CSV table of C-alpha atoms in Angstrom, one decimal:
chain,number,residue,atom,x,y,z
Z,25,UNK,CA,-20.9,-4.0,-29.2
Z,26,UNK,CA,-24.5,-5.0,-29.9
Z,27,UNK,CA,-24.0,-8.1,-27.7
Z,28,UNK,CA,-22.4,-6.1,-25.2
Z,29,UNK,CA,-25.5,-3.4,-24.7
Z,30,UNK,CA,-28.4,-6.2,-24.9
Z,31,UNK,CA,-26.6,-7.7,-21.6
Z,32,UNK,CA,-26.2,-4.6,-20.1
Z,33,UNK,CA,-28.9,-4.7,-17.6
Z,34,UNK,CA,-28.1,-8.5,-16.9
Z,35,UNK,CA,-24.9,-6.9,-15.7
Z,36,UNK,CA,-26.4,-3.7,-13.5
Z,37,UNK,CA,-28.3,-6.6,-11.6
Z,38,UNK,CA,-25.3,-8.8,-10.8
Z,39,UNK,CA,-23.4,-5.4,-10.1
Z,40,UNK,CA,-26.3,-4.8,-7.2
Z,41,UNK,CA,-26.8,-8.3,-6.6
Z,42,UNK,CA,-23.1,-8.1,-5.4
Z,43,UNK,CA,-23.3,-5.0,-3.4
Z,44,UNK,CA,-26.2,-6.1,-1.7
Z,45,UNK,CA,-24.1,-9.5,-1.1
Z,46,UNK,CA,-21.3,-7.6,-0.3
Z,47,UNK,CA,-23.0,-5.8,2.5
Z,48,UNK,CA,-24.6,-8.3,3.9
Z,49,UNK,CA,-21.4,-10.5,4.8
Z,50,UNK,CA,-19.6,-7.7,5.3
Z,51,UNK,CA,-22.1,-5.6,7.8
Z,52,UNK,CA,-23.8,-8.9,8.9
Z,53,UNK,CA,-20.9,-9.7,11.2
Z,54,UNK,CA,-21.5,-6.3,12.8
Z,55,UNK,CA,-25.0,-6.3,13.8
Z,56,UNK,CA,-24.6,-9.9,14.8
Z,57,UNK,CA,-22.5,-9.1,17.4
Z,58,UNK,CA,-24.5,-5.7,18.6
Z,59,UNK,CA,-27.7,-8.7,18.7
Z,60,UNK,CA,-25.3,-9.8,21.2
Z,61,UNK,CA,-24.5,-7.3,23.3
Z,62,UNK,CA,-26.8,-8.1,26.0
Z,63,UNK,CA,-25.3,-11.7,26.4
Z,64,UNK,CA,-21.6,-10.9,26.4
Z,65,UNK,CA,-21.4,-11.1,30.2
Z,66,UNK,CA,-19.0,-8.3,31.6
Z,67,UNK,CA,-18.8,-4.7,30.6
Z,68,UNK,CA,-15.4,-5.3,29.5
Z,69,UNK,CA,-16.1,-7.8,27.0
Z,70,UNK,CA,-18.8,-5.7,25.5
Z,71,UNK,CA,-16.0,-3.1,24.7
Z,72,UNK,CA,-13.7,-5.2,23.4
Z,73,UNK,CA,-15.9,-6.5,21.0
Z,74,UNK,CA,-17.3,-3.4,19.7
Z,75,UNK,CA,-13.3,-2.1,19.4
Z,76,UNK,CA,-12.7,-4.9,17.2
Z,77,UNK,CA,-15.6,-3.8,14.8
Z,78,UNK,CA,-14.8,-0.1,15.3
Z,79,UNK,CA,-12.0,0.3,12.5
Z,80,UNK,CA,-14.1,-1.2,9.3
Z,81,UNK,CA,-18.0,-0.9,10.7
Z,82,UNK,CA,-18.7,2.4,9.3
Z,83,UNK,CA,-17.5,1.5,5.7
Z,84,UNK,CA,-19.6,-1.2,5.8
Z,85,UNK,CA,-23.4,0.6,4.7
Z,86,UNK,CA,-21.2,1.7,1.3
Z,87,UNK,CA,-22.6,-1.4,-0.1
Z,88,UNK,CA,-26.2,-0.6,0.7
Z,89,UNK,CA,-26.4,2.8,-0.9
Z,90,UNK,CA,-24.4,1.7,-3.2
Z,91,UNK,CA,-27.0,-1.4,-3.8
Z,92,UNK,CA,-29.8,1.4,-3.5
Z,93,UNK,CA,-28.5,4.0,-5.9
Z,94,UNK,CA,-27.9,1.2,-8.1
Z,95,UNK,CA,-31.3,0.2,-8.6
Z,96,UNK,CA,-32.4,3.7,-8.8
Z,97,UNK,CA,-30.1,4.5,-11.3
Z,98,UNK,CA,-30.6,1.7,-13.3
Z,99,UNK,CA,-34.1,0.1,-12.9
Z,100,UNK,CA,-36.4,3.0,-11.5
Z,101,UNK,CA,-39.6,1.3,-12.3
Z,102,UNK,CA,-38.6,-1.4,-10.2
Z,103,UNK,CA,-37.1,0.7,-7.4
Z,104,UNK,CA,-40.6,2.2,-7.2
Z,105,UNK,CA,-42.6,-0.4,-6.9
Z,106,UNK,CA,-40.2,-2.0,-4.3
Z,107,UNK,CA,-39.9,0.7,-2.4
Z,108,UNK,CA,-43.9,1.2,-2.2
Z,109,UNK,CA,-44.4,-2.0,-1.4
Z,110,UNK,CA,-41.7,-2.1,1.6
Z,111,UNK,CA,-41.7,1.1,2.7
Z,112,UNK,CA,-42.3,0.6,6.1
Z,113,UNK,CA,-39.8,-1.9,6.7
Z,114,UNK,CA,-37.1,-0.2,4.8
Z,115,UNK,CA,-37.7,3.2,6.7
Z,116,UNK,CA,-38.0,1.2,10.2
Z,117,UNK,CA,-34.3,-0.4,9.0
Z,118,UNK,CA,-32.3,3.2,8.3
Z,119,UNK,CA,-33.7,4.6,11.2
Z,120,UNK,CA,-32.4,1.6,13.2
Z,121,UNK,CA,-29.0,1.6,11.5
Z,122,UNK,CA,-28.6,5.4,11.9
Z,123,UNK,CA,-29.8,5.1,15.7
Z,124,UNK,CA,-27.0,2.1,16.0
Z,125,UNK,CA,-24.8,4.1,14.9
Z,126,UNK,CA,-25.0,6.9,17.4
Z,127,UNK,CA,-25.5,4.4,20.2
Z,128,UNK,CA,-22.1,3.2,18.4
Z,129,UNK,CA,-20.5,6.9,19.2
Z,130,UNK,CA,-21.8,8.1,22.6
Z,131,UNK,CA,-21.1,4.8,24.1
Z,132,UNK,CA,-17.6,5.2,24.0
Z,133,UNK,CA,-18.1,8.8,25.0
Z,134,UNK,CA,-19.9,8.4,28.9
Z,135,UNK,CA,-20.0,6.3,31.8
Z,136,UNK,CA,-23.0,7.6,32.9
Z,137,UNK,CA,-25.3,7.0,29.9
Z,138,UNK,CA,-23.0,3.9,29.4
Z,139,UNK,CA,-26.1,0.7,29.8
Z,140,UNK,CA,-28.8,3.3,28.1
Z,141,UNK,CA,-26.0,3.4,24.8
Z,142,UNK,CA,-25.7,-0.9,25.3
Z,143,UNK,CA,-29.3,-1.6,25.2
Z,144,UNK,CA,-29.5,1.3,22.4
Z,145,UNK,CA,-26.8,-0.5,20.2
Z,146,UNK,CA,-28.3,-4.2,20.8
Z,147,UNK,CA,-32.3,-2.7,20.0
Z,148,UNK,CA,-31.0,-1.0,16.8
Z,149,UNK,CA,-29.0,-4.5,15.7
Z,150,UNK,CA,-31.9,-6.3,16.4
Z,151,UNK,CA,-34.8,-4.0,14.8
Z,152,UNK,CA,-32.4,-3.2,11.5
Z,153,UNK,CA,-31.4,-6.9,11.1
Z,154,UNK,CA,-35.4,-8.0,11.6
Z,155,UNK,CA,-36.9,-5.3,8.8
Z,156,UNK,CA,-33.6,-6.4,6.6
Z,157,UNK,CA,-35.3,-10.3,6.9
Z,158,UNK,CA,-38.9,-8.6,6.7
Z,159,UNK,CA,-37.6,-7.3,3.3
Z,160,UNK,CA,-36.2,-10.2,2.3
Z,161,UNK,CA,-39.9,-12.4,2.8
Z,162,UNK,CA,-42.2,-9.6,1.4
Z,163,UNK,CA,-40.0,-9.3,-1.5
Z,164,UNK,CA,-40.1,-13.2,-2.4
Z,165,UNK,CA,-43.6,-13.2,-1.4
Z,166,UNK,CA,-43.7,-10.5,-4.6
Z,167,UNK,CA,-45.4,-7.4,-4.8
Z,168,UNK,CA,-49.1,-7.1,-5.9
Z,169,UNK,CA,-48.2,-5.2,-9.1
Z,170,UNK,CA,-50.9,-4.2,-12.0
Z,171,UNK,CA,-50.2,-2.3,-15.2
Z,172,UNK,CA,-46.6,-1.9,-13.9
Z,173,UNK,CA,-47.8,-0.5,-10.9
Z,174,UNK,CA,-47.9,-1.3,-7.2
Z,175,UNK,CA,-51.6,-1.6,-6.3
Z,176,UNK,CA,-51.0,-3.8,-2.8
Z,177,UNK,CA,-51.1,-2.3,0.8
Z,178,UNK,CA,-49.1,-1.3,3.1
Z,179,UNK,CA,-48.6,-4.2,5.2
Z,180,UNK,CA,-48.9,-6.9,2.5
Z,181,UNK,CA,-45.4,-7.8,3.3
Z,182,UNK,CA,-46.3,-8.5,7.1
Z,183,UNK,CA,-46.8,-12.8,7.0
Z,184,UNK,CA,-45.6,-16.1,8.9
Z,185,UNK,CA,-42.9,-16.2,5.9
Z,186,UNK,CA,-41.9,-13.0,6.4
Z,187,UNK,CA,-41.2,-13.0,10.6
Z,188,UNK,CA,-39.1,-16.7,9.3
Z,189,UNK,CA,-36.9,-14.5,6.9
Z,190,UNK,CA,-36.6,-12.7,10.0
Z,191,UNK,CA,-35.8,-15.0,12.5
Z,192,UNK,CA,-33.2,-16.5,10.1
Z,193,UNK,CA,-31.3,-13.6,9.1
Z,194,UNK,CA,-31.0,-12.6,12.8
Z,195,UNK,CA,-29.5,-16.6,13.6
Z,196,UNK,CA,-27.0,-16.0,10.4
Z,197,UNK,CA,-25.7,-12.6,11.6
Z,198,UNK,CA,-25.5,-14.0,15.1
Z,199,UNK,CA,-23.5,-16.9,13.1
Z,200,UNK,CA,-20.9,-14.6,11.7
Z,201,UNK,CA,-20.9,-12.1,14.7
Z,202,UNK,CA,-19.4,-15.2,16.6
Z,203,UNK,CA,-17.1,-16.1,14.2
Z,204,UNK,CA,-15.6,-12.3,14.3
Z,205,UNK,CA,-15.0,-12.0,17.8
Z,206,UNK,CA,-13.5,-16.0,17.8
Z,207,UNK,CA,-11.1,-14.3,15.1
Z,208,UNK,CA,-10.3,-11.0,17.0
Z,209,UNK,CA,-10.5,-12.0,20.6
Z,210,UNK,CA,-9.0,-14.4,23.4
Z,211,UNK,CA,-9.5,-15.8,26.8
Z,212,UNK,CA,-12.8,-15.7,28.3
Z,213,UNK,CA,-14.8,-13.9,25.1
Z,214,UNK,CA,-13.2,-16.3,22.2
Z,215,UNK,CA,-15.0,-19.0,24.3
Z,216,UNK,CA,-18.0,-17.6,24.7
Z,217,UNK,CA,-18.5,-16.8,21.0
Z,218,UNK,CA,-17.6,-20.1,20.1
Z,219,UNK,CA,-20.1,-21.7,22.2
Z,220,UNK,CA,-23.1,-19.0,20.9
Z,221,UNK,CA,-21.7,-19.8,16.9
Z,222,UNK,CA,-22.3,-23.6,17.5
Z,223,UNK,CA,-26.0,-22.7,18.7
Z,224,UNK,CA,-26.2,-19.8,15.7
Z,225,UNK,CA,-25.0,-22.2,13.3
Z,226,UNK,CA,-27.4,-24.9,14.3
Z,227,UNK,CA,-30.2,-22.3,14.3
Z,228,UNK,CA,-29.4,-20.7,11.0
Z,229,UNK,CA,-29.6,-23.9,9.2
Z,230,UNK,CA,-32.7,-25.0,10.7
Z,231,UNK,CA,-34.7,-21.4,9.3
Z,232,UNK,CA,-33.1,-21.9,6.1
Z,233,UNK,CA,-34.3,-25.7,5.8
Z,234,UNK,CA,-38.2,-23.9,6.8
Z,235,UNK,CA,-37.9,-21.1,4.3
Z,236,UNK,CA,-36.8,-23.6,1.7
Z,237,UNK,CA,-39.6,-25.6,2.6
Z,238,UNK,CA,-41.8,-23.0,1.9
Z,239,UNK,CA,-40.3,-20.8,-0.9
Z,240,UNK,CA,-41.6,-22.7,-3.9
Z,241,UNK,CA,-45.5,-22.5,-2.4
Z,242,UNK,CA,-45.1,-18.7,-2.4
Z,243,UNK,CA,-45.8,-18.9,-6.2
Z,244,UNK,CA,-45.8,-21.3,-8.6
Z,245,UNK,CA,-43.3,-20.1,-11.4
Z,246,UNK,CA,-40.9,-20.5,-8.1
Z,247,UNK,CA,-42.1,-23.9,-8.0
Z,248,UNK,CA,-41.4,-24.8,-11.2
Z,249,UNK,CA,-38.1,-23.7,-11.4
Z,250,UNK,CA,-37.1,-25.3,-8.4
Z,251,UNK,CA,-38.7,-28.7,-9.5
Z,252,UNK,CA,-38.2,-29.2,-13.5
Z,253,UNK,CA,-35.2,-29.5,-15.4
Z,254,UNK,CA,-32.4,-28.1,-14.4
Z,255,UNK,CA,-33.2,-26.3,-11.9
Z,256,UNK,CA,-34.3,-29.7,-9.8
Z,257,UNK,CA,-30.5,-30.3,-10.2
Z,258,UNK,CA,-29.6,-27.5,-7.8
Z,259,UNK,CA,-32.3,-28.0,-6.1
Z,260,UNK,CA,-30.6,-31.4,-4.8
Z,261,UNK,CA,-27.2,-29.6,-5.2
Z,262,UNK,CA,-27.6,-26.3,-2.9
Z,263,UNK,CA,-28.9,-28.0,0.3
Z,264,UNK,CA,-26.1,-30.5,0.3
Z,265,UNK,CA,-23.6,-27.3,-0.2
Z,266,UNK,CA,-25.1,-26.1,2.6
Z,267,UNK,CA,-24.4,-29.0,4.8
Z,268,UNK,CA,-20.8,-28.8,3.5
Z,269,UNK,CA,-20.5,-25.3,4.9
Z,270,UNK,CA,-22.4,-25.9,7.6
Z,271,UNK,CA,-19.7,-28.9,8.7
Z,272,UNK,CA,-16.9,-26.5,8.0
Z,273,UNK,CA,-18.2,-24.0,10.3
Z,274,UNK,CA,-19.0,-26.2,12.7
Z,275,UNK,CA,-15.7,-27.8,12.8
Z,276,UNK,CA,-13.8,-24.6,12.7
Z,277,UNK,CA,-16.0,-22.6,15.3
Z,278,UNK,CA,-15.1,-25.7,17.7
Z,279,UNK,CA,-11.3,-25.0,17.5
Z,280,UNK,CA,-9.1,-22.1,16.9
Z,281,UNK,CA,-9.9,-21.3,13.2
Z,282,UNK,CA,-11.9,-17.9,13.1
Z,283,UNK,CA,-11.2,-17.5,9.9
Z,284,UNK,CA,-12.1,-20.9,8.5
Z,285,UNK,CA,-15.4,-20.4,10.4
Z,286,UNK,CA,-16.0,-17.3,9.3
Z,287,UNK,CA,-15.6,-17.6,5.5
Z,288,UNK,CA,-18.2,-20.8,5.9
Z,289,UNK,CA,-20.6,-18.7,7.2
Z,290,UNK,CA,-19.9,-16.5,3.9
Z,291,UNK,CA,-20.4,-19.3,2.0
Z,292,UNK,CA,-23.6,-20.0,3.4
Z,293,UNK,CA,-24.8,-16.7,2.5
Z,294,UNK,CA,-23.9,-16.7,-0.7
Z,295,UNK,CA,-25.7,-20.3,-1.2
Z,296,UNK,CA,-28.5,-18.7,-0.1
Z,297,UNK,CA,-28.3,-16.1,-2.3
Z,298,UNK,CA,-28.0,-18.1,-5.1
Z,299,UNK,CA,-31.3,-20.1,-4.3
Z,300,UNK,CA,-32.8,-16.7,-4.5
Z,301,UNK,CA,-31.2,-15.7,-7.7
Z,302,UNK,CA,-32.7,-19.1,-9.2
Z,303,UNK,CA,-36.3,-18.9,-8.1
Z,304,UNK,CA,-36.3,-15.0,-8.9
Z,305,UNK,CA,-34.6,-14.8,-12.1
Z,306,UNK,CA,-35.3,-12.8,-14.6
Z,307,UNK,CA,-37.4,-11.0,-12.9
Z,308,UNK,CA,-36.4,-8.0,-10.7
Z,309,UNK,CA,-40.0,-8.0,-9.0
Z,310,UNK,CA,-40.8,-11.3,-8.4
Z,311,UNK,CA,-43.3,-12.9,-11.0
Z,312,UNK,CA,-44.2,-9.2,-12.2
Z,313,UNK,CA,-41.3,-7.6,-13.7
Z,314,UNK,CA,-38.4,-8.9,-15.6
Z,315,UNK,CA,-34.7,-6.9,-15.9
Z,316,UNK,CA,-34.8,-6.2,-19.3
Z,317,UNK,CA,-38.6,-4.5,-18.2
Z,318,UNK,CA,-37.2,-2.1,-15.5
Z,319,UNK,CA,-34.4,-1.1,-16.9
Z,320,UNK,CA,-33.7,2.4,-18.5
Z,321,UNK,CA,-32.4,3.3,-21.7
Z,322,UNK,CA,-29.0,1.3,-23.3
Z,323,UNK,CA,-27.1,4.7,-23.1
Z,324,UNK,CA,-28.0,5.6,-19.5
Z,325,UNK,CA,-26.2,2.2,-18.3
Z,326,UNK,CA,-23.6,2.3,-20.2
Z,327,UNK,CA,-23.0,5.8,-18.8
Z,328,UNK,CA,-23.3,5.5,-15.2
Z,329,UNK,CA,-21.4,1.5,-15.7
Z,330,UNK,CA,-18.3,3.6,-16.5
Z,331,UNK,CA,-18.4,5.0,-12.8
Z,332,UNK,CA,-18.9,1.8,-11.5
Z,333,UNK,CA,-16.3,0.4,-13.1
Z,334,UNK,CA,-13.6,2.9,-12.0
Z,335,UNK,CA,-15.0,3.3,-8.6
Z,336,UNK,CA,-16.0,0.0,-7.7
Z,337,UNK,CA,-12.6,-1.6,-7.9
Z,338,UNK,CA,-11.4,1.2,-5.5
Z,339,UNK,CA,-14.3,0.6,-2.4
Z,340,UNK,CA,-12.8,-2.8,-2.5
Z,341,UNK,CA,-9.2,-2.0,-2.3
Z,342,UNK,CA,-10.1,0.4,0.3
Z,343,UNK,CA,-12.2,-2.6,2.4
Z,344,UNK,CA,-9.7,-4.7,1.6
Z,345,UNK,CA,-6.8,-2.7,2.9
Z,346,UNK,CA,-8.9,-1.5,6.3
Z,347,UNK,CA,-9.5,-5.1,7.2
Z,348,UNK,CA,-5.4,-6.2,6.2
Z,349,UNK,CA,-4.4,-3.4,8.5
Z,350,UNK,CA,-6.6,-4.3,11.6
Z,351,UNK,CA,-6.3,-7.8,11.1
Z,352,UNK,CA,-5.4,-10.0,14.1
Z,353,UNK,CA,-6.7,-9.9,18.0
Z,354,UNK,CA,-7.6,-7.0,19.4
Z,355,UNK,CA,-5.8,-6.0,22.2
Z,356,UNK,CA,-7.9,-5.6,25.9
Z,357,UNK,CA,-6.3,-2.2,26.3
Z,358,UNK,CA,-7.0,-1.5,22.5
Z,359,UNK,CA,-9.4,1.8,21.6
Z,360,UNK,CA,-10.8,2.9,18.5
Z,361,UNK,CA,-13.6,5.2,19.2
């Protein structure tokens, strides 16, 4: 039992780690294709895109509270220097998701307002998916923390690395947006997106290789883990993954496997993710705070783990069951909102 509690709060960060992974695969698709919106071509291919997101979109931002609560719940000091030291980005990112999301509603619900909803849908994609990335590179770039405090500004996260982050998370939701629609559409749109993955993908790769580039300049305890023993071994190991996946999507995007295609862009996520679990382990605030620092008292995890463990199992039967029943195409005469 002893065991078991001193690897509690290793646990409450892989729980978080996952939801956060979770919600970016599973919401990244989504905002990928409202980026684009604008560049679908016809009116009618704009709607039948958004109907095949409409059944599982909404479920989607479960993972990001749950993520959120998660880190409140668990590691408060580290929530609260995080959230100091990105506030502004993080506030500009919910209001854009709550502004997609009634763009999401009233489009279906006018003709008039119709292109005013379209543009509305695409700029709140766009601006939520560009402070997501914004997050990402301030938080690597690691808050100025003193006495387990955030003493930093307010636009310390604003840098070249940052806009990268950016740039790249906006190619790699693109990436899987096109893989969604070559899984649940046909004819003139299932072309289209497989032509705009192939560009994505190529994109994608290309800021990944620049923010691994830069990533172990940020500080040096990143550099060293990337470039002494072991870590140097998935150093070499990750990037050659990552043209692995990249080939499969490429190949799959370039016929009629949507799915295939779709889980390597997954995969390439999750690579990803692991090269940030590397150079940011242990710490929960990069090269400030450890896990073990942040975290509250043994019988406070253990508590709220019991929840997690009953209800976690059940948000992914759920997801899993909404995405069995609307699998397949979606039909051109097909409505869901």
């Amino acid at each position: 039992m002893t065991g078991f509690v001193h690897y509690l709060p290793d646990i409450w960060a892989a729980i978080i780690a996952f939801a956060i992974l979770t919600y970016v695969v599973l919401d990244g698709f989504d905002l990928g294709i409202g980026i684009l919106f604008p560049f679908l071509g016809s009116e009618e291919n704009r709607t039948r895109a958004m109907n095949s997101v409409a059944p599982v979109w909404d479920g989607n931002e479960t993972w990001l509270v749950m993520g959120g609560g998660g880190l409140l719940a668990v590691f408060p000091l580290a929530y609260g220097i995080i959230l100091n030291a990105l506030y502004i980005p993080i506030v500009i990112m919910l209001l854009a998701l709550a502004f997609r999301g009634v763009a999401f509603e009233f489009r279906g619900k006018t003709r008039r307002w119709q292109r005013l909803w379209d543009r509305a849908f695409f700029g709140g994609s766009l601006v939520a998916t560009l402070a997501q990335g914004a997050i990402l590179g301030g938080l690597l770039r690691g808050p100025e923390v003193t006495d387990r405090t955030f003493t930093g500004g307010p636009f310390d996260w604003v840098s070249f690395f940052s806009l990268g982050t950016a740039l790249a998370l906006v190619a790699g939701y693109v990436m899987l947006g096109a893989a969604w629609l070559v899984i649940k559409t046909s004819h003139g749109l299932y072309d289209l997106a497989r032509r705009i993955g192939e560009r994505a993908l190529i994109a994608t790769l290309g800021f990944i290789g620049l923010a691994s580039l830069a990533t172990p300049f940020l500080h040096p305890e990143y550099y060293h883990r990337w470039f002494q023993w072991p870590g140097v071994i998935w150093s070499a190991v990750v990037p050659l993954l990552l043209l692995v996946a990249g080939f499969g999507y490429w190949t799959a995007i370039r016929s009629d496997r949507g799915v295939v295609a779709y889980l390597s862009g997954i995969a390439i996520f999750v690579l990803c993710f692991a090269g940030l679990g590397l150079s940011i382990f242990p710490y929960i605030v990069p090269a400030s705070i450890t896990i073990r620092e942040a975290s509250t008292p043994a019988m406070s995890q253990g508590f709220i783990l019991v929840g997690a463990a009953i209800f976690l199992p059940i948000i992914l039967a759920y997801t899993a069951y909404a995405y069995w029943v609307f699998r397949g195409k979606t039909s051109e005469h097909e409505h869901h909102y």
